Amino acid sequence: MTDTEPTLSPSSFPKDFLWGAATSAYQIEGAWDEDGKGESNWDRWSHTPGKIKGGGSGDVAVDHYHRWPEDVALMQQLGLNAYRFSIAWSRLQPDGRGPLNPKGIAFYDRLIDALLAAGITPFVTLCHYDIPQALEDRGGWVNRQITDWFADYAAAMVRQYGDRVRYWMPINEPICISDSHYGDTIEPPGLGDPQAEALAVHHLLLAHSKAQRAIKSIGGDRHQVGPVNCLYPIQPYRGPALDGGSRNVALRTGFDTGVKTSQAPVSEDELAEAVRIADNKINRRWLDPLYFGRYPEGLWQQRGYWPVIEEGDMDVIAGRPDFLGVNYYNRIVVRPVYKDGRLTYTTVSPAEMGLPYTSMGWEVYPQGLYELLTRLRRDYADPVVTITENGLAYDDPVAPDGAVHDDTRIDFIRRHLAQVGRLLGEGLHIMGYFVWTLMDNFEWEAGWGQRFGLIRVDYKTLERTVKDSGWWYRDLIAQAKK
Ligand code: FCB
């Protein structure tokens, strides 16, 4: 910790601050084909050999589908007053369209009721990457029709749960869907097709806004709807020359352009242009359409691929969100490279820069949360923000008595929350903070190797043990509420 960092003080948080933890359906529920659930894109992908590191799947995950009463009791023990989870679309509408599955409805009914009884406000994500395979077979997010299917599903959810749920997040991290699922080959269906990526971007934004409109028109204005994006401060690399080949060691995100080149000297103008291009792609591609009704200037020209934008689409997409969900993990450092004679960027990993990073390969950079949120305040007219994810993967040591002394995680959360306290002190509107994640779980294509939880899960017995970080969080929440 450097001496310029703020210190964490529980009294910097308002009494109604939301202290939460987040999860997602595919990563925790299991019961992948039980009680009428349909196959999802992630079921299909994890059942395809070679797609998941170590060969795991979410078939059983951490069995939350059956153990939810214990999990809600644990949340209550930790003193959480908010919980962000996602609904598995394929559990509610096995084919993505048509009648709802009664047993799927009943599962989330019970969960929501138990949360409310425990004094925990539900924050519901409608799509956290998983969609019914039947829709993927029809093109998934590349097919424009999904925007209406998704809005119908959102309408059904608000009809079903809107009497008890007020906070809705239609789509988690659309960049991961467009870029990693369609533009890249690492997540289902793994098309590796930049044209499909461009189409998916536009459909994801349109689907978000159509869902928002459906929720509001059915549920009324007491419903709060927010997009959730992973957003990053983007900074230029000014360090010593690097070996152009060893570009990126980070798992999952990074949103690199995949360009490897030898390191040539670069000018300040080229550096600034690389930052601008990365910022357009990673941050502004998602926010500008929602806040200003347009894509960043030059975005599609730079990419060389265009979505199909029908008349009126941008008016549907535009509309100030009720709150902005921010998933913050790290910053992105870029340097300029040339691809086919055109300037673009590549990312420089913390490993290459000799900086501290987590077991995902992501840099630990708490002040980035401050930099990012002050930038959002400036550029998007002081939005109401919820930090919908923040946390780290770390190979937690298990002591001989079974306890988990995860001081590294405590330090990480403390330093990020200290920045939140600082931002609140400067008058930013931050509703709450959700740790990623409540309990260790299945980390997508990275499989079972990455433990992010406040609660340890023994993957053989599925036994839950609160880690030191969980108890630390409980104590902090208790002090802040005093
Ligand atoms: C985010 C995802 C979440 C989890 C964390 C580590 O990008 O939303 O499901 O994978 O990263």
Tab-separated table of C-alpha atoms and ligand atoms in Angstrom, residues 24 27 128-129 172-173 176 252 327 329 362 389 436 443-444 452, ligand 1:
chain	number	residue	atom	x	y	z
A	24	SER	CA	-24.389	-16.039	-11.568
A	27	GLN	CA	-21.450	-20.697	-12.068
A	128	HIS	CA	-25.219	-13.627	-17.280
A	129	TYR	CA	-23.783	-15.208	-20.475
A	172	ASN	CA	-24.058	-8.847	-17.666
A	173	GLU	CA	-20.959	-7.557	-19.471
A	176	CYS	CA	-17.792	-10.575	-23.016
A	252	ARG	CA	-10.587	-14.476	-19.802
A	327	ASN	CA	-17.764	-4.441	-12.669
A	329	TYR	CA	-11.295	-5.622	-11.683
A	362	TRP	CA	-5.195	-9.431	-13.554
A	389	GLU	CA	-18.602	-6.834	-9.094
A	436	TRP	CA	-17.430	-11.044	-6.648
A	443	GLU	CA	-15.062	-19.759	-13.539
A	444	TRP	CA	-16.238	-20.252	-17.126
A	452	PHE	CA	-12.991	-15.808	-5.898
B	1	FCB	C1	-16.697	-11.230	-14.586
B	1	FCB	C2	-17.934	-12.097	-14.727
B	1	FCB	C3	-18.136	-13.061	-13.584
B	1	FCB	C4	-16.815	-13.675	-13.173
B	1	FCB	C5	-15.805	-12.595	-12.890
B	1	FCB	C6	-14.489	-13.140	-12.400
B	1	FCB	O1	-16.282	-10.797	-15.821
B	1	FCB	O2	-19.083	-11.294	-14.811
B	1	FCB	O3	-19.058	-14.036	-13.957
B	1	FCB	O4	-16.388	-14.540	-14.143
B	1	FCB	O5	-15.585	-11.874	-14.066
